[in-house]
Each structure stands twice: as C-alpha cells, then as structure tokens.
Amino acid sequence: DGTVTVWCSSQGHFALRDHCAAILGVGVSNVKIVPMEIGGGFGGKGQGGCYLEPVAAVLSRKAGQPVKITMTRTEVFEGTGPTSASHIRVKLGAARDGRLTAAECRLIYEAGAFPGSPVPSGCRTMLAPYTIENAYIEGIDVVVNTQKAAAYRAPGSPVAAFAAESVIDELCEQLAMDPIEFRLRNAAKEGTRQPTGPVFRRIGFEEILQAAQAHPHLDAPLRGPNQGRGVAAGAWFNSSGPASAIASVNPDGTVSLVEGSPDIGGSRAAMAMQVAEVLGLPIESVKPSIADTDSIGYSSGAGGSGVTFKMGTVCYEAAQDIKRQLIERAARIWQVDEGNVVYDKGVLRHAQDPEQQLSFATLARRLNGTGGPVVGRATVNPGGVGNAFGLHIVDVEVDPETGKVTILRYTALQDAGKAIHPSYVEGQIQGGAVQGVGWALNEAYYLNDQGQMMNASFLDYRMPTSLDLPMIDTVIVEVPNPGHPFGVRGVGEVSLVPPMAAIANAISNAVGVRMTRLPMSPGAVLAELWDKA
C-alpha cells in the first residue's frame, strides 16, 4: 500500500522516521517506526542519523518481502562513527590567591568525511564549572578522510575537560593549593555568566565540591610507591525537546502510560514513578510502554541527558490532567462544586463531609457509568533545563617497568537535581565512569595511512572488564532544578566528562609525568617515564 514499517533499535524513532521519509522520498505519514529495546546507545543510535533502516526499506520494496539487515561488529566499528579525534591547547592564568583570571583555549576536532564535529559542545562546557572574567575560546571543525564522527555520551566535552582539568591541576601544583579548594574558590554558581555567554540558573557545583571535601576518600592514605590521587570536574548542559504522553485510567485502578521517547537506562520506570507520585499510587499501579510513531504525538529522542526531564515533565502534566478529571467526576457524583473536592494521596474527599470519599481504585471502577473513560493527555517542549556537574576522585598505581596503570579506588560525585530512581542514577554514574576509564587507558581507533581502521574487533579494541575495575563509589548530590516539577537534572552524560583528566592527574601525582595524549596506554606511559629518566 506504499507504506513502510521499520522495526529497529533507536534512541529517537520520530527523528528516524523523518530521516527515512526524506531518504525514501515519501511523506512522514507513509513511514512507521516501531522502536525496539535500545541496549547500549550512548548517542549512537538515531541521535545523529540513520544507517541500515532506509537500506532495509528500499530492499523490502524491491523484494516485496520483509528484509532484515544486521551489521557485523567490524561494520559497526567502521560504519557508525567514533567520537572525534582532537587537538586542544589550553592556557590559564590565576592570581596568587588562586582566583582564575584568564583563559585562552583552541579546540580542533575531527569531523570525519563530512562537517559537524561536536566542537561547539566542547567549547561550551570545558570551562563551564568556573567563574573566569576573561576567556577566549576558539573551536575549529576539520574534515578528514575517515569515517564520520558520531555522537558519543556528552559529545565533545570529555576531551575538552581532559585538557582544561589537566592544566588546572598544573596550576594547583604551582600555587601549592589543594585541588578541591582551588575549584571551590572559582566555582560557578547561580548567576555566573559562562565564558560562552549564558547565565546559570540554580546549579549544584559548589555543593558537589563540599561533598567531596567531606568524603573519606580524600583522607585515605595511599599505601604504596607509584600511587597517586587525582581529581577532575566536568559539566554538561543537558537538553530538552518536544514530548508527548497519554495516561489512561483502567477499571482495576491502574494507569496505562504511553510515552513517545524510547527507554534508555530504565527511563520507563522513572516516567511511571513521576505519574505515580502525582496520583499518590504505588509504582506497580502504573504500566509504562513506548508507542510507535503512528500511536503517539511527536517526541524527541532519548539523548542529551534530557529524557527524564522532558518526558518526565509531560508525564507529570498527563497525571495532573487525570487528577483534574477525577476531581470533576467526583464532584459530579456528589453533585457539588469542584472546589469542594480534595485529591490527596490517591483518595478523593468531600471538603465539608468527611464521610464522602472515593479511593482512586473505587472511582476507576465507576468511570464508564458516570461519564466515560478518563484519559490524561499532555504535550510539552519545556524550558528550564538544569545544568549538570560532576567531580571524580581516583587513585591509581603505575607499574614503572611496564607503564600499566591500575585503578585502585574511584569515587564519582554528581548533582542529579532530584534522583527519581536513585539506583538507576547510580548506575548511570558508574557506567559513565567505567567508559571513561576505558577511554583514558585503552580505547582508540588505529587507522593506517589510507584511513582504514586496523583494530575493528573486540580482540584488538581494548575495553575495560570487571577485572580492570574497582567498585565505583557514587555520591548523589541533590540541588533541585527549578525548571522541573520534581527538580530533575539529566544524569546520563556528565559522568563521562571527568574520568580522563582525573586519571591523568592521578598518574602525574603518582610518577611525576604529565600525560597529554589519549589513551594513556602502558606503552604511552612507559615512553613518558623513559623520557623523564
């Protein structure tokens, strides 16, 4: 019938629908995307484009049969794009009392074969944690003959922080200042104008630093030679976007929640929790699901550390819509004005007659006989995104004979605004820290002089395993974001920003060499140790 249905793993199935429609030359109403479970995403699944979906659609049209395409691991490495390679220079000045006075930064990012590296994000975030009166930041997007760079968890920010936070560590050494105290002295706060222009609303960077000062990790002794401790901070701006949700009251007292952004990191549960909070219901009574593009209003993707903010806002509003309708329904049953009905913790009460009350479940059973179904609806495109900050503390041990760096202890502190689902927040922080360990010590694309990748398999692309890692300790700081009903800030991306700099600073403290290239592999560390010797 001229329509196309695609089942795929996507972080943004509405954007993917629009891409596919444009590539196929059909209207968006002729393309339906059915989102599957994401698994690992981190920005690479649908946030920056599409890969196989239009090809499968074209082949299906030609064949008149369903077509399924799966990439090999090598094709994933070579075809879906890494983050950008970069070359960054940072120059910072500070007064003797530790106050930052000036910054000059030049960021050069590889875009791959087509323009569009994340250099703007690197420029925007690298000095965002700090108050600096005079700053000059230059960003350059460079096209080279390699695969196109793609989004990867806080795109552009981790390498920018690696440069800036390493130089801050050197400043602290020259000023003989504690690195936490130095950062606290220069910490951005509400009302601080960022070097790139925007003024911060309520943020929690100072509270993170104070929590770090009180953490026992900083006072724990290092117990061996060639051990060192490093700290580094990071920032991410977080995002928003259009979002749609529908919440239907079922006769058994449950709520069916249909949302338009794919689940990432357990966000389905976080959405259900926000609906349950508004309605005073147990979380088990809210049944969340993700709809295809024909079944819900336009919703932006699960990326930019924005899904719990924007989709949480729309779920909150849909639940408020249910509450308003239930109050109106109870008022009709009791034949009173709506102002005489109070909704409190899942129970509707008559304000003047305490004998008159209806539980959510009781009223849910009576809906069809008293006026029809109750369905809460909402669409939003909310402003008020809360910026995210983190600080990581890491202890390492360097083997001077091989250059191998072992992570001994790791603590990650982060402002979540309000942790809707604390264990999921902890998991996001831990996951970002572990990815940062891999980026810092092992992970890299090795290309030959023809731009071909030489290590496109997990035999040759070295990622950390549980054997390479200690427990990642987390501290969730909660400084509510005034732009969200429950104070939410995005948490998924800033956790990847500090690790590389924190580990580099720890290596410098351990063996006195300043690593300025990533990854800080055993061979690279050993070469610096030989040069020092």
Coordinates of C-alpha atoms in Angstrom, one line a residue:
D1 CA 0.0 0.0 0.0
G2 CA 3.0 2.3 -0.3
T3 CA 3.8 2.5 3.4
V4 CA 6.9 1.3 5.2
T5 CA 7.2 -0.1 8.7
V6 CA 10.6 -0.4 10.3
W7 CA 11.5 -2.2 13.5
C8 CA 14.8 -1.0 14.9
S9 CA 16.8 -0.1 17.9
S10 CA 16.7 3.7 18.1
Q11 CA 17.2 6.5 20.6
G12 CA 14.8 8.7 18.6
H13 CA 12.2 7.0 16.4
F14 CA 10.5 10.2 15.3
A15 CA 13.7 11.7 14.0
L16 CA 14.5 8.3 12.4
R17 CA 11.0 8.4 10.7
D18 CA 11.8 11.9 9.3
H19 CA 15.2 10.8 8.1
C20 CA 13.8 7.6 6.4
A21 CA 11.0 9.5 4.8
A22 CA 13.4 12.1 3.3
I23 CA 15.8 9.4 2.0
L24 CA 12.9 7.3 0.6
G25 CA 11.2 10.3 -0.9
V26 CA 7.8 9.7 0.8
G27 CA 5.7 11.6 3.3
V28 CA 6.3 11.0 7.0
S29 CA 2.8 9.6 7.3
N30 CA 3.9 6.7 5.0
V31 CA 6.7 5.6 7.4
K32 CA 6.1 3.9 10.7
I33 CA 9.0 3.3 13.1
V34 CA 8.4 0.6 15.8
P35 CA 11.1 1.1 18.5
M36 CA 12.8 -2.0 19.8
E37 CA 14.9 -2.1 23.0
I38 CA 18.0 0.1 22.8
G39 CA 20.6 -1.9 24.7
G40 CA 23.7 0.2 24.5
G41 CA 23.1 3.6 22.9
F42 CA 25.2 6.5 24.3
G43 CA 24.2 8.8 21.4
G44 CA 25.0 6.5 18.5
K45 CA 21.5 5.0 17.8
G46 CA 19.4 7.5 16.0
Q47 CA 20.6 10.8 17.6
G48 CA 22.9 11.7 14.7
G49 CA 21.3 10.0 11.7
C50 CA 20.4 6.5 10.5
Y51 CA 22.3 3.6 9.0
L52 CA 20.6 0.4 7.9
E53 CA 16.9 1.4 8.2
P54 CA 16.5 3.1 4.7
V55 CA 18.5 0.4 3.0
A56 CA 16.3 -2.3 4.5
A57 CA 13.2 -0.4 3.5
V58 CA 14.4 0.0 -0.1
L59 CA 15.3 -3.7 -0.4
S60 CA 11.9 -4.6 1.1
R61 CA 10.1 -2.5 -1.5
K62 CA 12.1 -4.2 -4.3
A63 CA 11.6 -7.7 -2.9
G64 CA 8.0 -7.3 -1.8
Q65 CA 9.0 -9.2 1.3
P66 CA 10.3 -8.3 4.8
V67 CA 14.0 -7.6 4.9
K68 CA 16.3 -7.7 7.9
I69 CA 19.9 -6.4 8.0
T70 CA 22.4 -6.8 10.8
M71 CA 25.8 -5.2 10.9
T72 CA 28.8 -7.3 11.8
R73 CA 31.0 -6.0 14.6
T74 CA 33.5 -4.7 12.1
E75 CA 30.8 -2.8 10.2
V76 CA 29.7 -1.2 13.4
F77 CA 33.2 0.0 14.2
E78 CA 33.8 1.2 10.6
G79 CA 30.4 2.4 9.6
T80 CA 28.7 4.1 12.6
G81 CA 31.4 6.5 13.6
P82 CA 33.6 7.2 16.6
T83 CA 33.8 10.3 18.6
S84 CA 36.1 13.0 17.3
A85 CA 39.9 12.9 17.4
S86 CA 41.1 16.2 18.7
H87 CA 44.0 18.5 19.4
I88 CA 43.5 21.1 22.2
R89 CA 45.6 23.8 23.6
V90 CA 44.7 25.5 26.9
K91 CA 46.4 28.4 28.6
L92 CA 45.1 29.5 32.1
G93 CA 46.1 32.3 34.4
A94 CA 45.5 32.7 38.1
A95 CA 46.3 35.2 40.8
R96 CA 48.5 34.0 43.7
D97 CA 45.3 33.7 45.9
G98 CA 44.1 31.0 43.5
R99 CA 41.5 33.1 41.6
L100 CA 41.3 32.3 37.9
T101 CA 41.8 35.4 35.9
A102 CA 42.1 34.4 32.2
A103 CA 41.8 31.5 29.8
E104 CA 42.8 31.0 26.2
C105 CA 41.7 27.8 24.5
R106 CA 41.9 26.4 21.0
L107 CA 40.0 23.3 20.2
I108 CA 40.5 21.4 16.9
Y109 CA 38.1 18.5 16.3
E110 CA 37.9 15.9 13.5
A111 CA 34.5 15.7 11.9
G112 CA 35.4 12.8 9.6
A113 CA 34.4 12.8 6.0
F114 CA 31.6 15.4 6.5
P115 CA 31.4 18.6 8.6
G116 CA 29.8 18.5 12.0
S117 CA 32.1 17.5 14.9
P118 CA 31.0 18.2 18.5
V119 CA 33.4 21.1 18.8
P120 CA 30.7 23.5 19.9
S121 CA 29.8 21.3 22.9
G122 CA 33.5 21.2 23.9
C123 CA 33.8 24.9 23.7
R124 CA 30.6 25.4 25.7
T125 CA 31.4 23.0 28.6
M126 CA 35.2 23.0 29.1
L127 CA 35.3 26.0 31.4
A128 CA 31.6 26.0 32.5
P129 CA 32.3 24.9 36.0
Y130 CA 34.3 28.0 36.8
T131 CA 34.0 31.8 37.1
I132 CA 36.5 33.4 34.8
E133 CA 36.5 37.1 34.0
N134 CA 38.4 36.9 30.7
A135 CA 38.2 34.0 28.3
Y136 CA 38.8 33.4 24.7
I137 CA 37.7 30.0 23.2
E138 CA 38.2 29.1 19.6
G139 CA 36.7 26.0 18.0
I140 CA 37.7 24.5 14.7
D141 CA 35.8 21.8 12.8
V142 CA 38.2 19.8 10.5
V143 CA 37.1 17.4 7.7
V144 CA 39.4 14.5 7.1
N145 CA 39.3 11.3 5.1
T146 CA 38.0 9.0 7.8
Q147 CA 34.5 7.8 8.9
K148 CA 32.1 10.5 10.0
A149 CA 32.3 11.3 13.7
A150 CA 29.2 10.5 15.7
A151 CA 27.6 11.4 19.0
Y152 CA 29.1 9.7 22.0
R153 CA 27.9 10.5 25.5
A154 CA 28.4 14.2 26.2
P155 CA 29.8 14.7 22.7
G156 CA 32.9 17.0 22.7
S157 CA 33.0 17.6 26.4
P158 CA 35.2 14.7 27.8
V159 CA 38.3 15.6 25.7
A160 CA 37.8 19.3 26.4
A161 CA 37.7 18.6 30.1
F162 CA 40.8 16.4 29.8
A163 CA 42.7 19.4 28.5
A164 CA 41.3 22.1 30.8
E165 CA 41.2 20.0 34.0
S166 CA 44.8 18.8 33.4
V167 CA 46.0 22.4 33.2
I168 CA 44.0 23.3 36.3
D169 CA 45.9 20.5 38.1
E170 CA 49.2 22.0 37.0
L171 CA 48.1 25.4 38.3
C172 CA 47.2 23.9 41.6
E173 CA 50.7 22.4 41.8
Q174 CA 52.4 25.7 41.0
L175 CA 50.2 27.6 43.5
A176 CA 50.6 24.8 46.1
M177 CA 46.8 24.7 46.5
D178 CA 44.5 21.8 47.3
P179 CA 42.7 21.0 44.0
I180 CA 39.3 20.9 45.6
E181 CA 39.8 24.2 47.4
F182 CA 41.0 25.8 44.2
R183 CA 37.9 24.6 42.3
L184 CA 35.7 25.8 45.2
R185 CA 37.3 29.2 45.1
N186 CA 36.5 29.5 41.4
A187 CA 33.2 27.5 41.3
A188 CA 30.4 28.7 39.1
K189 CA 27.1 29.3 40.9
E190 CA 23.7 30.7 40.3
G191 CA 24.0 33.9 38.4
T192 CA 27.5 33.1 37.0
R193 CA 27.9 34.1 33.3
Q194 CA 29.6 31.3 31.5
P195 CA 32.6 32.1 29.2
T196 CA 30.3 31.3 26.2
G197 CA 27.6 33.7 27.4
P198 CA 24.6 32.0 29.1
V199 CA 24.0 32.8 32.8
F200 CA 23.5 29.8 35.1
R201 CA 20.2 29.3 37.0
R202 CA 20.4 27.2 40.2
I203 CA 23.3 24.8 39.9
G204 CA 25.0 22.5 42.4
F205 CA 28.7 22.6 41.6
E206 CA 29.6 24.2 45.0
E207 CA 27.6 21.5 46.8
I208 CA 29.5 18.8 44.9
L209 CA 32.8 20.2 45.9
Q210 CA 31.7 20.5 49.6
A211 CA 30.6 16.9 49.5
A212 CA 34.0 15.9 48.1
Q213 CA 35.8 17.7 50.9
A214 CA 33.7 15.7 53.4
H215 CA 34.3 12.3 51.6
P216 CA 36.6 9.8 53.3
H217 CA 38.3 9.1 50.0
L218 CA 40.3 12.3 50.2
D219 CA 41.7 11.4 53.6
A220 CA 42.5 7.8 52.9
P221 CA 46.3 7.2 52.8
L222 CA 48.0 5.9 49.6
R223 CA 49.7 2.8 50.8
G224 CA 52.4 2.1 48.2
P225 CA 55.1 3.6 45.9
N226 CA 54.0 4.9 42.5
Q227 CA 50.5 5.5 43.7
G228 CA 48.7 8.8 43.2
R229 CA 45.4 10.5 43.6
G230 CA 43.7 12.8 41.1
V231 CA 40.6 14.9 40.9
A232 CA 38.8 16.5 38.0
A233 CA 35.4 18.2 37.4
G234 CA 33.1 18.2 34.4
A235 CA 30.0 20.0 33.1
W236 CA 27.2 19.2 30.6
F237 CA 24.4 21.5 29.6
N238 CA 21.6 18.8 29.2
S239 CA 18.8 19.2 26.7
S240 CA 15.0 19.3 26.2
G241 CA 12.6 19.0 23.3
P242 CA 9.1 18.2 22.4
A243 CA 7.4 15.3 24.2
S244 CA 4.0 13.6 24.3
A245 CA 2.3 11.2 26.7
I246 CA -1.1 9.6 27.2
A247 CA -2.2 8.1 30.6
S248 CA -5.4 6.1 30.7
V249 CA -7.2 5.0 33.9
N250 CA -8.1 1.3 33.9
P251 CA -11.1 -0.1 35.7
D252 CA -8.8 -2.1 38.1
G253 CA -7.3 1.1 39.4
T254 CA -4.1 1.0 37.4
V255 CA -2.9 3.5 34.8
S256 CA -1.6 2.7 31.3
L257 CA 1.1 5.2 30.5
V258 CA 2.1 5.5 26.8
E259 CA 5.1 7.7 26.1
G260 CA 6.9 8.8 23.0
S261 CA 10.6 8.6 23.8
P262 CA 12.4 5.2 23.8
D263 CA 13.5 3.7 27.1
I264 CA 17.2 4.4 27.9
G265 CA 18.8 3.5 31.1
G266 CA 15.4 2.5 32.7
S267 CA 13.6 5.7 31.9
R268 CA 10.3 3.9 31.5
A269 CA 10.4 3.2 35.3
A270 CA 11.3 6.8 36.0
M271 CA 8.3 8.1 34.0
A272 CA 6.0 5.7 35.8
M273 CA 7.3 6.9 39.1
Q274 CA 6.5 10.5 38.3
V275 CA 3.0 9.6 37.3
A276 CA 2.6 7.6 40.5
E277 CA 3.9 10.4 42.6
V278 CA 1.3 12.9 41.2
L279 CA -1.6 10.5 41.7
G280 CA -0.5 9.0 45.0
L281 CA -0.4 5.5 43.7
P282 CA 2.1 2.7 44.2
I283 CA 4.6 2.4 41.4
E284 CA 3.3 -1.0 40.5
S285 CA -0.1 0.6 39.5
V286 CA 1.5 2.5 36.6
K287 CA 2.2 0.4 33.5
P288 CA 4.5 2.3 31.1
S289 CA 5.1 1.5 27.4
I290 CA 6.7 3.1 24.4
A291 CA 4.5 3.7 21.3
D292 CA 5.4 3.6 17.6
T293 CA 5.3 6.8 15.5
D294 CA 1.7 6.3 14.4
S295 CA 0.4 5.9 18.0
I296 CA 1.6 9.0 19.9
G297 CA 2.4 12.6 19.3
Y298 CA 5.8 13.7 18.1
S299 CA 8.5 13.2 20.8
S300 CA 12.2 14.0 20.6
G301 CA 14.8 11.3 21.3
A302 CA 16.3 9.7 24.4
G303 CA 19.6 11.7 24.3
G304 CA 21.3 14.8 25.6
S305 CA 20.6 13.8 29.2
G306 CA 17.1 15.1 28.6
V307 CA 14.6 12.2 28.5
T308 CA 13.8 12.2 32.3
F309 CA 13.5 16.0 32.2
K310 CA 11.3 16.5 29.2
M311 CA 9.4 13.2 29.2
G312 CA 9.1 13.4 33.0
T313 CA 7.5 16.9 32.6
V314 CA 5.0 15.6 30.1
C315 CA 4.1 12.6 32.2
Y316 CA 3.7 14.9 35.2
E317 CA 1.3 17.0 33.2
A318 CA -0.7 14.0 31.9
A319 CA -1.1 12.8 35.5
Q320 CA -2.3 16.3 36.5
D321 CA -4.8 16.0 33.7
I322 CA -6.1 12.8 35.2
K323 CA -6.3 14.3 38.6
R324 CA -8.3 17.3 37.3
Q325 CA -10.7 14.9 35.5
L326 CA -11.2 12.7 38.6
I327 CA -11.9 15.8 40.7
E328 CA -14.6 16.8 38.2
R329 CA -16.0 13.3 38.1
A330 CA -16.2 13.1 41.9
A331 CA -17.9 16.5 42.0
R332 CA -20.5 15.3 39.5
I333 CA -21.2 12.1 41.6
W334 CA -21.6 14.1 44.8
Q335 CA -23.3 17.0 43.0
V336 CA -21.0 19.6 44.5
D337 CA -18.7 22.3 43.0
E338 CA -15.2 21.0 42.1
G339 CA -13.7 23.3 44.7
N340 CA -15.3 21.1 47.4
V341 CA -13.3 18.1 46.2
V342 CA -9.8 17.4 47.6
Y343 CA -7.5 14.9 46.0
D344 CA -4.9 13.6 48.4
K345 CA -2.6 10.6 48.1
G346 CA -4.9 8.7 45.8
V347 CA -8.1 9.4 47.7
L348 CA -10.8 12.0 46.7
R349 CA -12.6 13.6 49.7
H350 CA -15.5 15.9 50.2
A351 CA -14.1 19.1 51.8
Q352 CA -17.1 19.6 54.1
D353 CA -18.3 16.0 54.6
P354 CA -15.6 13.6 55.7
E355 CA -17.9 10.6 55.2
Q356 CA -17.9 11.3 51.4
Q357 CA -14.7 9.8 49.9
L358 CA -13.6 7.7 47.0
S359 CA -10.3 5.9 46.5
F360 CA -8.7 6.0 43.1
A361 CA -9.5 2.3 42.6
T362 CA -13.1 2.7 43.6
L363 CA -13.7 5.7 41.3
A364 CA -11.8 3.9 38.4
R365 CA -14.4 1.1 38.5
R366 CA -17.2 3.6 38.2
L367 CA -15.9 5.7 35.3
N368 CA -17.8 4.2 32.4
G369 CA -21.1 4.5 34.3
T370 CA -20.6 8.1 35.4
G371 CA -19.5 9.8 32.3
G372 CA -17.0 7.7 30.4
P373 CA -13.2 6.9 30.4
V374 CA -10.6 9.2 31.9
V375 CA -7.5 9.7 29.8
G376 CA -4.9 12.2 30.7
R377 CA -3.0 13.8 27.8
A378 CA -0.1 16.3 27.6
T379 CA 2.4 17.7 25.1
V380 CA 5.3 19.9 26.1
N381 CA 8.5 21.4 24.9
P382 CA 9.8 22.6 28.3
G383 CA 12.5 25.2 29.0
G384 CA 14.3 25.3 32.3
V385 CA 16.8 22.6 31.7
G386 CA 19.1 22.2 34.6
N387 CA 22.9 22.1 34.0
A388 CA 24.8 19.0 35.3
F389 CA 28.1 18.9 37.1
G390 CA 30.3 16.2 38.4
L391 CA 33.6 15.6 40.3
H392 CA 35.6 12.4 40.2
I393 CA 38.3 11.3 42.6
V394 CA 40.6 8.4 41.5
D395 CA 43.6 6.6 43.0
V396 CA 46.0 4.8 40.6
E397 CA 49.1 2.7 40.8
V398 CA 51.6 2.9 37.9
D399 CA 54.0 0.0 37.2
P400 CA 57.2 1.7 36.3
E401 CA 58.5 -1.3 34.4
T402 CA 55.6 -1.8 32.1
G403 CA 53.7 1.6 32.2
K404 CA 50.5 -0.2 33.2
V405 CA 48.0 1.9 35.2
T406 CA 45.8 0.1 37.7
I407 CA 42.7 1.9 39.1
L408 CA 42.7 1.3 42.9
R409 CA 39.8 3.4 44.0
Y410 CA 37.2 5.5 42.3
T411 CA 34.6 8.0 43.7
A412 CA 32.2 9.9 41.5
L413 CA 30.1 12.8 42.9
Q414 CA 27.3 14.3 40.8
D415 CA 24.3 16.6 41.2
A416 CA 21.2 14.8 40.0
G417 CA 18.8 17.6 41.0
K418 CA 16.4 15.0 42.3
A419 CA 17.2 11.4 41.9
I420 CA 13.9 10.0 40.7
H421 CA 15.2 6.4 40.8
P422 CA 18.4 6.5 42.9
S423 CA 19.8 3.1 41.9
Y424 CA 19.4 3.9 38.2
V425 CA 21.1 7.2 38.8
E426 CA 24.0 5.4 40.5
G427 CA 24.1 3.0 37.5
Q428 CA 24.4 5.9 35.1
I429 CA 27.2 7.5 37.1
Q430 CA 29.1 4.2 37.3
G431 CA 28.6 3.4 33.7
G432 CA 30.0 6.8 32.6
A433 CA 33.0 6.4 34.9
V434 CA 33.8 3.0 33.5
Q435 CA 33.6 4.2 29.9
G436 CA 35.9 7.0 31.0
V437 CA 38.4 4.5 32.4
G438 CA 38.4 2.7 29.0
W439 CA 38.8 6.0 27.1
A440 CA 41.6 7.1 29.4
L441 CA 43.7 3.9 29.4
N442 CA 43.0 1.8 26.3
E443 CA 40.3 2.7 23.8
A444 CA 41.4 4.1 20.4
Y445 CA 40.8 3.8 16.7
Y446 CA 44.0 2.9 14.9
L447 CA 44.0 4.0 11.3
N448 CA 46.5 3.3 8.5
D449 CA 47.7 5.9 6.0
Q450 CA 44.6 5.1 3.9
G451 CA 42.2 6.0 6.7
Q452 CA 41.3 2.3 7.2
M453 CA 40.7 1.1 10.7
M454 CA 43.2 -1.6 11.9
N455 CA 41.5 -2.7 15.1
A456 CA 37.9 -3.2 14.2
S457 CA 37.1 -6.0 16.6
F458 CA 36.9 -6.5 20.4
L459 CA 40.0 -8.7 20.1
D460 CA 42.0 -5.6 19.2
Y461 CA 39.8 -2.7 20.6
R462 CA 40.6 -3.0 24.3
M463 CA 37.7 -2.2 26.6
P464 CA 37.8 -2.5 30.4
T465 CA 36.2 -5.5 32.0
S466 CA 35.2 -6.1 35.7
L467 CA 38.8 -7.4 36.2
D468 CA 40.2 -4.0 35.4
L469 CA 38.0 -2.0 37.8
P470 CA 37.3 -1.4 41.4
M471 CA 33.9 -0.7 42.8
I472 CA 32.8 2.7 41.5
D473 CA 31.6 4.6 44.6
T474 CA 28.9 7.2 43.9
V475 CA 27.7 10.2 45.8
I476 CA 24.4 11.7 44.6
V477 CA 24.1 15.3 45.4
E478 CA 20.6 16.8 45.1
V479 CA 20.2 20.5 44.3
P480 CA 16.8 20.8 42.8
N481 CA 16.4 22.2 39.3
P482 CA 13.7 24.9 39.4
G483 CA 12.8 24.2 35.8
H484 CA 11.3 20.7 36.6
P485 CA 8.3 19.9 38.8
F486 CA 10.4 17.4 40.9
G487 CA 13.7 19.2 40.4
V488 CA 15.2 16.7 37.9
R489 CA 18.5 17.2 36.1
G490 CA 19.8 14.9 33.4
V491 CA 22.4 12.5 34.7
G492 CA 23.5 10.3 31.8
E493 CA 26.3 12.2 30.2
V494 CA 28.3 14.4 32.7
S495 CA 29.6 11.2 34.3
L496 CA 31.8 10.6 31.3
V497 CA 33.4 14.1 31.4
P498 CA 35.9 14.0 34.3
P499 CA 37.4 10.5 34.2
M500 CA 40.2 11.0 31.7
A501 CA 41.5 14.2 33.4
A502 CA 41.2 12.7 36.9
I503 CA 43.2 9.6 35.8
A504 CA 45.8 11.8 34.1
N505 CA 46.1 13.9 37.3
A506 CA 46.5 10.8 39.4
I507 CA 49.3 9.5 37.1
S508 CA 51.1 12.8 37.4
N509 CA 50.8 12.6 41.2
A510 CA 52.0 9.0 41.2
V511 CA 55.1 9.1 39.0
G512 CA 55.6 12.8 38.1
V513 CA 54.8 12.6 34.3
R514 CA 52.1 14.7 32.7
M515 CA 50.2 12.7 30.1
T516 CA 48.8 14.9 27.3
R517 CA 47.6 12.2 24.9
L518 CA 44.8 9.6 25.0
P519 CA 44.8 6.8 25.5
M520 CA 47.3 6.6 28.4
S521 CA 48.2 3.1 27.4
P522 CA 51.1 1.2 29.0
G523 CA 53.3 2.0 26.1
A524 CA 52.5 5.7 26.2
V525 CA 53.1 5.9 29.9
L526 CA 56.3 3.9 29.7
A527 CA 57.6 6.3 26.9
E528 CA 57.0 9.3 29.2
L529 CA 58.7 7.6 32.1
W530 CA 61.8 6.9 29.9
D531 CA 61.8 10.5 28.7
K532 CA 61.7 11.6 32.3
A533 CA 64.6 9.3 33.2

